[in-house]
């Protein structure tokens, strides 16, 4: 049984001090909510990690980054290495988010470099894949996701299922209020699982596949009940504590 991963992606919202207050509030709320069946991760802006790390130490909450350099170190102004993120408190890192692909022109080869940088530096990558609306309309959603996975995982080896998380995020559902139906999310989760089986054999059974795109308390139940939806990568709703916790509560036990 895969432990559901309820991962927030805060994108470029909140300041470190706002985030500290938010996190203390979450830990208080968790005193009256049993989340032992899920893993909670918040992928926050990098400036927040070292501030939040002592607050979440020895709690059920883990932290992640939202991007990482493909390089281990060097003259790369503005970049952050996996080692820096780990030292600041991150255990996970979102890689290849569609907003990075779109606004920062990240291609599959660069995303692959970032996946490897995570693995070499001690971070678990949350590898994002997903099709544009035009690709879905053209019936190319499966081919798009398989192409992204093929490029990003070319030559990438794992020794255990926990080394990798994949998030299926249809671009047309991100921040739009449009959600893939639970059946569509499951169908694409199964496509991802089948690719991973071909690539990693039995280890694929333990790899978590998340759904992302306008996930909220009102649709989380149905999405999280699907066999190949092992959690969520949640944007807007993860900034609201009550909504984030309501999504966690919707995960199967
Ligand atoms: P929303 O939940 O705001 O649609 O964002 C999804 C997302 O991009 C998570 O990475």
PDB file of C-alpha atoms and ligand atoms in Angstrom:
ATOM      1  CA  UNK A   1       0.000   0.000   0.000  1.00  0.00           C
ATOM      2  CA  UNK A   2       1.401   3.385  -1.011  1.00  0.00           C
ATOM      3  CA  UNK A   3       1.197   6.087   1.657  1.00  0.00           C
ATOM      4  CA  UNK A   4      -0.758   8.984   0.138  1.00  0.00           C
ATOM      5  CA  UNK A   5       1.399  12.065  -0.328  1.00  0.00           C
ATOM      6  CA  UNK A   6      -0.420  15.333   0.225  1.00  0.00           C
ATOM      7  CA  UNK A   7       1.968  17.876  -1.219  1.00  0.00           C
ATOM      8  CA  UNK A   8       1.358  21.602  -1.296  1.00  0.00           C
ATOM      9  CA  UNK A   9       3.032  23.815  -3.877  1.00  0.00           C
ATOM     10  CA  UNK A  10       2.991  27.344  -2.560  1.00  0.00           C
ATOM     11  CA  UNK A  11       4.468  28.816  -5.754  1.00  0.00           C
ATOM     12  CA  UNK A  12       5.512  32.463  -5.209  1.00  0.00           C
ATOM     13  CA  UNK A  13       3.139  33.256  -2.381  1.00  0.00           C
ATOM     14  CA  UNK A  14       3.726  34.278   1.266  1.00  0.00           C
ATOM     15  CA  UNK A  15       6.733  35.754   3.019  1.00  0.00           C
ATOM     16  CA  UNK A  16       8.869  33.705   5.395  1.00  0.00           C
ATOM     17  CA  UNK A  17       7.238  35.358   8.420  1.00  0.00           C
ATOM     18  CA  UNK A  18       3.725  34.714   7.120  1.00  0.00           C
ATOM     19  CA  UNK A  19       4.755  31.135   6.436  1.00  0.00           C
ATOM     20  CA  UNK A  20       6.049  30.693   9.990  1.00  0.00           C
ATOM     21  CA  UNK A  21       2.713  31.751  11.450  1.00  0.00           C
ATOM     22  CA  UNK A  22       0.895  29.503   8.957  1.00  0.00           C
ATOM     23  CA  UNK A  23       3.044  26.523   9.890  1.00  0.00           C
ATOM     24  CA  UNK A  24       2.619  27.006  13.632  1.00  0.00           C
ATOM     25  CA  UNK A  25      -1.125  27.122  13.016  1.00  0.00           C
ATOM     26  CA  UNK A  26      -0.980  23.909  11.002  1.00  0.00           C
ATOM     27  CA  UNK A  27       0.879  22.107  13.769  1.00  0.00           C
ATOM     28  CA  UNK A  28      -1.768  23.252  16.247  1.00  0.00           C
ATOM     29  CA  UNK A  29      -4.530  22.028  13.955  1.00  0.00           C
ATOM     30  CA  UNK A  30      -2.760  18.678  13.632  1.00  0.00           C
ATOM     31  CA  UNK A  31      -3.178  18.087  17.352  1.00  0.00           C
ATOM     32  CA  UNK A  32      -6.832  17.401  16.673  1.00  0.00           C
ATOM     33  CA  UNK A  33      -6.536  15.685  13.273  1.00  0.00           C
ATOM     34  CA  UNK A  34      -5.120  12.216  12.769  1.00  0.00           C
ATOM     35  CA  UNK A  35      -2.917  12.300   9.670  1.00  0.00           C
ATOM     36  CA  UNK A  36      -1.025   9.094  10.383  1.00  0.00           C
ATOM     37  CA  UNK A  37      -2.256   7.584   7.098  1.00  0.00           C
ATOM     38  CA  UNK A  38      -0.680  10.281   4.900  1.00  0.00           C
ATOM     39  CA  UNK A  39       2.610  12.041   4.342  1.00  0.00           C
ATOM     40  CA  UNK A  40       2.391  15.835   4.438  1.00  0.00           C
ATOM     41  CA  UNK A  41       4.848  17.882   2.400  1.00  0.00           C
ATOM     42  CA  UNK A  42       4.881  21.598   1.701  1.00  0.00           C
ATOM     43  CA  UNK A  43       6.965  22.763  -1.243  1.00  0.00           C
ATOM     44  CA  UNK A  44       7.681  26.327  -0.278  1.00  0.00           C
ATOM     45  CA  UNK A  45       9.763  29.177  -1.703  1.00  0.00           C
ATOM     46  CA  UNK A  46      13.448  28.495  -1.010  1.00  0.00           C
ATOM     47  CA  UNK A  47      13.725  31.540   1.276  1.00  0.00           C
ATOM     48  CA  UNK A  48      11.270  29.851   3.651  1.00  0.00           C
ATOM     49  CA  UNK A  49      13.070  26.544   4.141  1.00  0.00           C
ATOM     50  CA  UNK A  50      15.592  27.435   6.824  1.00  0.00           C
ATOM     51  CA  UNK A  51      12.952  29.458   8.664  1.00  0.00           C
ATOM     52  CA  UNK A  52      10.403  26.633   8.648  1.00  0.00           C
ATOM     53  CA  UNK A  53      12.794  23.736   9.240  1.00  0.00           C
ATOM     54  CA  UNK A  54      13.107  24.224  13.013  1.00  0.00           C
ATOM     55  CA  UNK A  55       9.331  24.687  13.296  1.00  0.00           C
ATOM     56  CA  UNK A  56       8.532  21.363  11.598  1.00  0.00           C
ATOM     57  CA  UNK A  57      11.438  19.398  13.117  1.00  0.00           C
ATOM     58  CA  UNK A  58      10.156  16.148  14.692  1.00  0.00           C
ATOM     59  CA  UNK A  59       6.632  16.649  13.325  1.00  0.00           C
ATOM     60  CA  UNK A  60       4.650  14.874  10.604  1.00  0.00           C
ATOM     61  CA  UNK A  61       5.325  17.719   8.159  1.00  0.00           C
ATOM     62  CA  UNK A  62       8.182  17.668   5.658  1.00  0.00           C
ATOM     63  CA  UNK A  63       9.433  20.483   3.452  1.00  0.00           C
ATOM     64  CA  UNK A  64      10.333  20.652  -0.197  1.00  0.00           C
ATOM     65  CA  UNK A  65      11.703  23.123  -2.712  1.00  0.00           C
ATOM     66  CA  UNK A  66      10.056  24.125  -5.989  1.00  0.00           C
ATOM     67  CA  UNK A  67      13.075  24.069  -8.281  1.00  0.00           C
ATOM     68  CA  UNK A  68      16.738  23.109  -8.154  1.00  0.00           C
ATOM     69  CA  UNK A  69      19.801  23.635 -10.302  1.00  0.00           C
ATOM     70  CA  UNK A  70      20.922  20.772 -12.502  1.00  0.00           C
ATOM     71  CA  UNK A  71      24.475  21.571 -11.338  1.00  0.00           C
ATOM     72  CA  UNK A  72      26.014  20.510  -8.051  1.00  0.00           C
ATOM     73  CA  UNK A  73      27.837  23.838  -7.630  1.00  0.00           C
ATOM     74  CA  UNK A  74      29.555  26.503  -9.662  1.00  0.00           C
ATOM     75  CA  UNK A  75      29.281  29.952 -11.184  1.00  0.00           C
ATOM     76  CA  UNK A  76      25.516  29.877 -11.767  1.00  0.00           C
ATOM     77  CA  UNK A  77      24.225  33.160 -10.400  1.00  0.00           C
ATOM     78  CA  UNK A  78      20.818  32.860  -8.818  1.00  0.00           C
ATOM     79  CA  UNK A  79      20.702  29.069  -8.830  1.00  0.00           C
ATOM     80  CA  UNK A  80      20.327  26.823  -5.798  1.00  0.00           C
ATOM     81  CA  UNK A  81      21.884  23.374  -5.525  1.00  0.00           C
ATOM     82  CA  UNK A  82      20.241  20.272  -4.122  1.00  0.00           C
ATOM     83  CA  UNK A  83      22.790  20.266  -1.325  1.00  0.00           C
ATOM     84  CA  UNK A  84      21.800  23.829  -0.358  1.00  0.00           C
ATOM     85  CA  UNK A  85      18.116  22.907  -0.289  1.00  0.00           C
ATOM     86  CA  UNK A  86      18.779  19.801   1.802  1.00  0.00           C
ATOM     87  CA  UNK A  87      20.915  21.776   4.232  1.00  0.00           C
ATOM     88  CA  UNK A  88      18.127  24.336   4.541  1.00  0.00           C
ATOM     89  CA  UNK A  89      15.626  21.601   5.425  1.00  0.00           C
ATOM     90  CA  UNK A  90      14.144  20.235   2.190  1.00  0.00           C
ATOM     91  CA  UNK A  91      13.486  16.526   1.664  1.00  0.00           C
ATOM     92  CA  UNK A  92      11.606  16.850  -1.634  1.00  0.00           C
ATOM     93  CA  UNK A  93      11.777  19.132  -4.650  1.00  0.00           C
ATOM     94  CA  UNK A  94       9.280  19.844  -7.404  1.00  0.00           C
ATOM     95  CA  UNK A  95      10.999  19.408 -10.777  1.00  0.00           C
ATOM     96  CA  UNK A  96       9.733  20.270 -14.252  1.00  0.00           C
ATOM     97  CA  UNK A  97       6.594  22.102 -13.141  1.00  0.00           C
ATOM     98  CA  UNK A  98       4.671  23.368 -16.159  1.00  0.00           C
ATOM     99  CA  UNK A  99       5.203  26.951 -15.009  1.00  0.00           C
ATOM    100  CA  UNK A 100       8.982  26.386 -15.209  1.00  0.00           C
ATOM    101  CA  UNK A 101       8.606  24.664 -18.572  1.00  0.00           C
ATOM    102  CA  UNK A 102       6.485  27.559 -19.857  1.00  0.00           C
ATOM    103  CA  UNK A 103       8.105  30.647 -18.345  1.00  0.00           C
ATOM    104  CA  UNK A 104      11.695  29.427 -18.025  1.00  0.00           C
ATOM    105  CA  UNK A 105      11.812  27.271 -21.141  1.00  0.00           C
ATOM    106  CA  UNK A 106      12.794  24.107 -19.307  1.00  0.00           C
ATOM    107  CA  UNK A 107      12.924  21.156 -21.681  1.00  0.00           C
ATOM    108  CA  UNK A 108      12.964  17.437 -20.898  1.00  0.00           C
ATOM    109  CA  UNK A 109      16.777  17.280 -21.006  1.00  0.00           C
ATOM    110  CA  UNK A 110      17.092  20.018 -18.386  1.00  0.00           C
ATOM    111  CA  UNK A 111      14.352  18.418 -16.295  1.00  0.00           C
ATOM    112  CA  UNK A 112      16.314  15.163 -16.435  1.00  0.00           C
ATOM    113  CA  UNK A 113      19.414  17.021 -15.188  1.00  0.00           C
ATOM    114  CA  UNK A 114      17.375  18.365 -12.284  1.00  0.00           C
ATOM    115  CA  UNK A 115      15.986  14.912 -11.439  1.00  0.00           C
ATOM    116  CA  UNK A 116      19.547  13.582 -11.314  1.00  0.00           C
ATOM    117  CA  UNK A 117      20.731  16.584  -9.277  1.00  0.00           C
ATOM    118  CA  UNK A 118      17.987  15.851  -6.719  1.00  0.00           C
ATOM    119  CA  UNK A 119      18.900  12.199  -6.487  1.00  0.00           C
ATOM    120  CA  UNK A 120      22.624  12.871  -6.231  1.00  0.00           C
ATOM    121  CA  UNK A 121      22.056  15.573  -3.635  1.00  0.00           C
ATOM    122  CA  UNK A 122      19.655  13.732  -1.352  1.00  0.00           C
ATOM    123  CA  UNK A 123      16.304  15.180  -2.468  1.00  0.00           C
ATOM    124  CA  UNK A 124      13.335  13.179  -3.686  1.00  0.00           C
ATOM    125  CA  UNK A 125      12.195  14.720  -6.977  1.00  0.00           C
ATOM    126  CA  UNK A 126       8.492  15.298  -7.536  1.00  0.00           C
ATOM    127  CA  UNK A 127       8.653  15.104 -11.318  1.00  0.00           C
ATOM    128  CA  UNK A 128       5.792  17.003 -12.966  1.00  0.00           C
ATOM    129  CA  UNK A 129       4.358  15.976 -16.313  1.00  0.00           C
ATOM    130  CA  UNK A 130       1.159  16.951 -18.076  1.00  0.00           C
ATOM    131  CA  UNK A 131      -0.300  18.015 -21.376  1.00  0.00           C
ATOM    132  CA  UNK A 132      -1.494  21.373 -22.678  1.00  0.00           C
ATOM    133  CA  UNK A 133      -5.167  21.827 -23.495  1.00  0.00           C
ATOM    134  CA  UNK A 134      -4.337  21.824 -27.227  1.00  0.00           C
ATOM    135  CA  UNK A 135      -2.537  18.490 -26.815  1.00  0.00           C
ATOM    136  CA  UNK A 136      -5.536  16.962 -25.047  1.00  0.00           C
ATOM    137  CA  UNK A 137      -7.893  18.320 -27.706  1.00  0.00           C
ATOM    138  CA  UNK A 138      -5.695  16.679 -30.346  1.00  0.00           C
ATOM    139  CA  UNK A 139      -5.778  13.370 -28.462  1.00  0.00           C
ATOM    140  CA  UNK A 140      -2.048  13.633 -27.729  1.00  0.00           C
ATOM    141  CA  UNK A 141      -2.195  13.664 -23.932  1.00  0.00           C
ATOM    142  CA  UNK A 142      -0.837  10.167 -23.423  1.00  0.00           C
ATOM    143  CA  UNK A 143       1.941  10.597 -25.980  1.00  0.00           C
ATOM    144  CA  UNK A 144       2.921  13.940 -24.430  1.00  0.00           C
ATOM    145  CA  UNK A 145       3.213  12.516 -20.939  1.00  0.00           C
ATOM    146  CA  UNK A 146       5.135   9.467 -22.158  1.00  0.00           C
ATOM    147  CA  UNK A 147       7.514  11.737 -24.076  1.00  0.00           C
ATOM    148  CA  UNK A 148       8.083  13.858 -20.960  1.00  0.00           C
ATOM    149  CA  UNK A 149       8.700  10.781 -18.800  1.00  0.00           C
ATOM    150  CA  UNK A 150      11.014   9.221 -21.372  1.00  0.00           C
ATOM    151  CA  UNK A 151      13.112  12.389 -21.561  1.00  0.00           C
ATOM    152  CA  UNK A 152      13.192  13.142 -17.850  1.00  0.00           C
ATOM    153  CA  UNK A 153      13.978   9.587 -16.721  1.00  0.00           C
ATOM    154  CA  UNK A 154      16.380   8.545 -19.472  1.00  0.00           C
ATOM    155  CA  UNK A 155      19.159   6.642 -17.715  1.00  0.00           C
ATOM    156  CA  UNK A 156      17.810   7.607 -14.270  1.00  0.00           C
ATOM    157  CA  UNK A 157      18.090   4.640 -11.905  1.00  0.00           C
ATOM    158  CA  UNK A 158      16.338   4.217  -8.570  1.00  0.00           C
ATOM    159  CA  UNK A 159      17.092   1.704  -5.856  1.00  0.00           C
ATOM    160  CA  UNK A 160      13.768   1.986  -4.029  1.00  0.00           C
ATOM    161  CA  UNK A 161      10.250   3.187  -4.830  1.00  0.00           C
ATOM    162  CA  UNK A 162      10.533   6.127  -2.427  1.00  0.00           C
ATOM    163  CA  UNK A 163      13.335   7.664  -4.530  1.00  0.00           C
ATOM    164  CA  UNK A 164      10.881   9.128  -7.044  1.00  0.00           C
ATOM    165  CA  UNK A 165       7.452  10.775  -7.084  1.00  0.00           C
ATOM    166  CA  UNK A 166       5.631  11.655 -10.306  1.00  0.00           C
ATOM    167  CA  UNK A 167       2.920  14.300 -10.470  1.00  0.00           C
ATOM    168  CA  UNK A 168       0.457  14.276 -13.359  1.00  0.00           C
ATOM    169  CA  UNK A 169      -0.678  17.862 -13.769  1.00  0.00           C
ATOM    170  CA  UNK A 170      -2.711  18.650 -16.881  1.00  0.00           C
ATOM    171  CA  UNK A 171      -1.691  22.222 -17.666  1.00  0.00           C
ATOM    172  CA  UNK A 172      -5.254  23.251 -18.516  1.00  0.00           C
ATOM    173  CA  UNK A 173      -6.353  22.351 -14.982  1.00  0.00           C
ATOM    174  CA  UNK A 174      -3.718  24.380 -13.116  1.00  0.00           C
ATOM    175  CA  UNK A 175      -5.113  27.444 -11.394  1.00  0.00           C
ATOM    176  CA  UNK A 176      -8.110  27.454 -13.715  1.00  0.00           C
ATOM    177  CA  UNK A 177     -10.711  25.819 -11.513  1.00  0.00           C
ATOM    178  CA  UNK A 178     -11.061  23.129 -14.214  1.00  0.00           C
ATOM    179  CA  UNK A 179     -10.216  19.725 -12.778  1.00  0.00           C
ATOM    180  CA  UNK A 180      -9.627  16.555 -14.712  1.00  0.00           C
ATOM    181  CA  UNK A 181     -12.412  14.117 -13.910  1.00  0.00           C
ATOM    182  CA  UNK A 182     -11.398  11.437 -11.445  1.00  0.00           C
ATOM    183  CA  UNK A 183     -11.647   8.930 -14.298  1.00  0.00           C
ATOM    184  CA  UNK A 184      -9.312  11.014 -16.481  1.00  0.00           C
ATOM    185  CA  UNK A 185      -6.862  11.398 -13.594  1.00  0.00           C
ATOM    186  CA  UNK A 186      -6.965   7.635 -13.042  1.00  0.00           C
ATOM    187  CA  UNK A 187      -6.524   6.898 -16.754  1.00  0.00           C
ATOM    188  CA  UNK A 188      -3.422   9.085 -16.871  1.00  0.00           C
ATOM    189  CA  UNK A 189      -2.161   7.715 -13.552  1.00  0.00           C
ATOM    190  CA  UNK A 190      -2.369   4.260 -15.118  1.00  0.00           C
ATOM    191  CA  UNK A 191      -0.431   5.467 -18.176  1.00  0.00           C
ATOM    192  CA  UNK A 192       2.302   6.798 -15.889  1.00  0.00           C
ATOM    193  CA  UNK A 193       2.324   3.574 -13.830  1.00  0.00           C
ATOM    194  CA  UNK A 194       2.621   1.446 -16.932  1.00  0.00           C
ATOM    195  CA  UNK A 195       5.556   3.555 -18.178  1.00  0.00           C
ATOM    196  CA  UNK A 196       7.241   3.237 -14.764  1.00  0.00           C
ATOM    197  CA  UNK A 197       6.707  -0.540 -14.788  1.00  0.00           C
ATOM    198  CA  UNK A 198       8.477  -0.775 -18.114  1.00  0.00           C
ATOM    199  CA  UNK A 199      11.293   1.333 -16.736  1.00  0.00           C
ATOM    200  CA  UNK A 200      11.617   0.129 -13.126  1.00  0.00           C
ATOM    201  CA  UNK A 201       9.809  -3.214 -12.971  1.00  0.00           C
ATOM    202  CA  UNK A 202       8.292  -4.123  -9.599  1.00  0.00           C
ATOM    203  CA  UNK A 203       9.607  -0.933  -7.958  1.00  0.00           C
ATOM    204  CA  UNK A 204       6.968   0.931  -9.967  1.00  0.00           C
ATOM    205  CA  UNK A 205       4.239  -0.527  -7.739  1.00  0.00           C
ATOM    206  CA  UNK A 206       5.515   1.577  -4.848  1.00  0.00           C
ATOM    207  CA  UNK A 207       6.156   4.865  -6.690  1.00  0.00           C
ATOM    208  CA  UNK A 208       3.663   7.546  -5.711  1.00  0.00           C
ATOM    209  CA  UNK A 209       1.794   9.185  -8.605  1.00  0.00           C
ATOM    210  CA  UNK A 210       0.094  12.438  -7.641  1.00  0.00           C
ATOM    211  CA  UNK A 211      -2.647  14.380  -9.383  1.00  0.00           C
ATOM    212  CA  UNK A 212      -2.383  18.163  -9.555  1.00  0.00           C
ATOM    213  CA  UNK A 213      -4.677  20.814 -11.020  1.00  0.00           C
ATOM    214  CA  UNK A 214      -7.397  22.602  -9.060  1.00  0.00           C
ATOM    215  CA  UNK A 215      -7.535  19.901  -6.398  1.00  0.00           C
ATOM    216  CA  UNK A 216      -9.696  21.066  -3.512  1.00  0.00           C
ATOM    217  CA  UNK A 217     -11.744  19.626  -0.653  1.00  0.00           C
ATOM    218  CA  UNK A 218     -14.799  19.230  -2.888  1.00  0.00           C
ATOM    219  CA  UNK A 219     -13.070  16.972  -5.427  1.00  0.00           C
ATOM    220  CA  UNK A 220     -10.294  15.386  -3.339  1.00  0.00           C
ATOM    221  CA  UNK A 221     -12.390  12.433  -2.130  1.00  0.00           C
ATOM    222  CA  UNK A 222     -13.172  11.242  -5.607  1.00  0.00           C
ATOM    223  CA  UNK A 223      -9.661  11.810  -6.973  1.00  0.00           C
ATOM    224  CA  UNK A 224      -7.822  10.231  -4.039  1.00  0.00           C
ATOM    225  CA  UNK A 225     -10.055   7.145  -4.157  1.00  0.00           C
ATOM    226  CA  UNK A 226      -8.577   6.164  -7.528  1.00  0.00           C
ATOM    227  CA  UNK A 227      -6.046   3.339  -7.646  1.00  0.00           C
ATOM    228  CA  UNK A 228      -3.327   5.303  -9.428  1.00  0.00           C
ATOM    229  CA  UNK A 229      -3.850   8.638  -7.681  1.00  0.00           C
ATOM    230  CA  UNK A 230      -1.577   8.343  -4.659  1.00  0.00           C
ATOM    231  CA  UNK A 231      -1.928  11.897  -3.471  1.00  0.00           C
ATOM    232  CA  UNK A 232      -2.095  15.451  -4.695  1.00  0.00           C
ATOM    233  CA  UNK A 233       0.162  18.307  -5.716  1.00  0.00           C
ATOM    234  CA  UNK A 234      -1.971  21.172  -4.589  1.00  0.00           C
ATOM    235  CA  UNK A 235      -1.449  24.815  -5.480  1.00  0.00           C
ATOM    236  CA  UNK A 236      -4.028  27.398  -4.403  1.00  0.00           C
ATOM    237  CA  UNK A 237      -5.844  25.221  -1.866  1.00  0.00           C
ATOM    238  CA  UNK A 238      -2.586  24.382  -0.067  1.00  0.00           C
ATOM    239  CA  UNK A 239      -2.211  28.013   0.984  1.00  0.00           C
ATOM    240  CA  UNK A 240      -5.385  27.748   3.037  1.00  0.00           C
ATOM    241  CA  UNK A 241      -4.775  25.601   6.096  1.00  0.00           C
ATOM    242  CA  UNK A 242      -8.329  24.395   6.429  1.00  0.00           C
ATOM    243  CA  UNK A 243      -8.478  23.363   2.774  1.00  0.00           C
ATOM    244  CA  UNK A 244      -5.095  21.648   2.864  1.00  0.00           C
ATOM    245  CA  UNK A 245      -6.123  19.666   5.934  1.00  0.00           C
ATOM    246  CA  UNK A 246      -9.508  18.835   4.447  1.00  0.00           C
ATOM    247  CA  UNK A 247      -7.739  17.375   1.403  1.00  0.00           C
ATOM    248  CA  UNK A 248      -5.466  15.348   3.715  1.00  0.00           C
ATOM    249  CA  UNK A 249      -8.544  14.087   5.529  1.00  0.00           C
ATOM    250  CA  UNK A 250     -10.007  12.883   2.222  1.00  0.00           C
ATOM    251  CA  UNK A 251      -7.115  10.464   1.632  1.00  0.00           C
ATOM    252  CA  UNK A 252      -7.992   6.794   2.017  1.00  0.00           C
ATOM    253  CA  UNK A 253      -7.057   5.072   5.277  1.00  0.00           C
TER     254      UNK A 253
HETATM  255  P1  LIG B   1      -3.714  24.640  -8.451  1.00  0.00           P
HETATM  256  O1  LIG B   1      -4.041  23.616  -7.374  1.00  0.00           O
HETATM  257  O2  LIG B   1      -3.719  26.044  -7.926  1.00  0.00           O
HETATM  258  O3  LIG B   1      -4.504  24.423  -9.685  1.00  0.00           O
HETATM  259  O4  LIG B   1      -2.167  24.379  -8.841  1.00  0.00           O
HETATM  260  C1  LIG B   1      -1.766  23.108  -9.157  1.00  0.00           C
HETATM  261  C2  LIG B   1      -0.288  23.105  -9.280  1.00  0.00           C
HETATM  262  O5  LIG B   1       0.268  23.700 -10.174  1.00  0.00           O
HETATM  263  C3  LIG B   1       0.478  22.381  -8.267  1.00  0.00           C
HETATM  264  O6  LIG B   1       1.801  22.238  -8.645  1.00  0.00           O
END
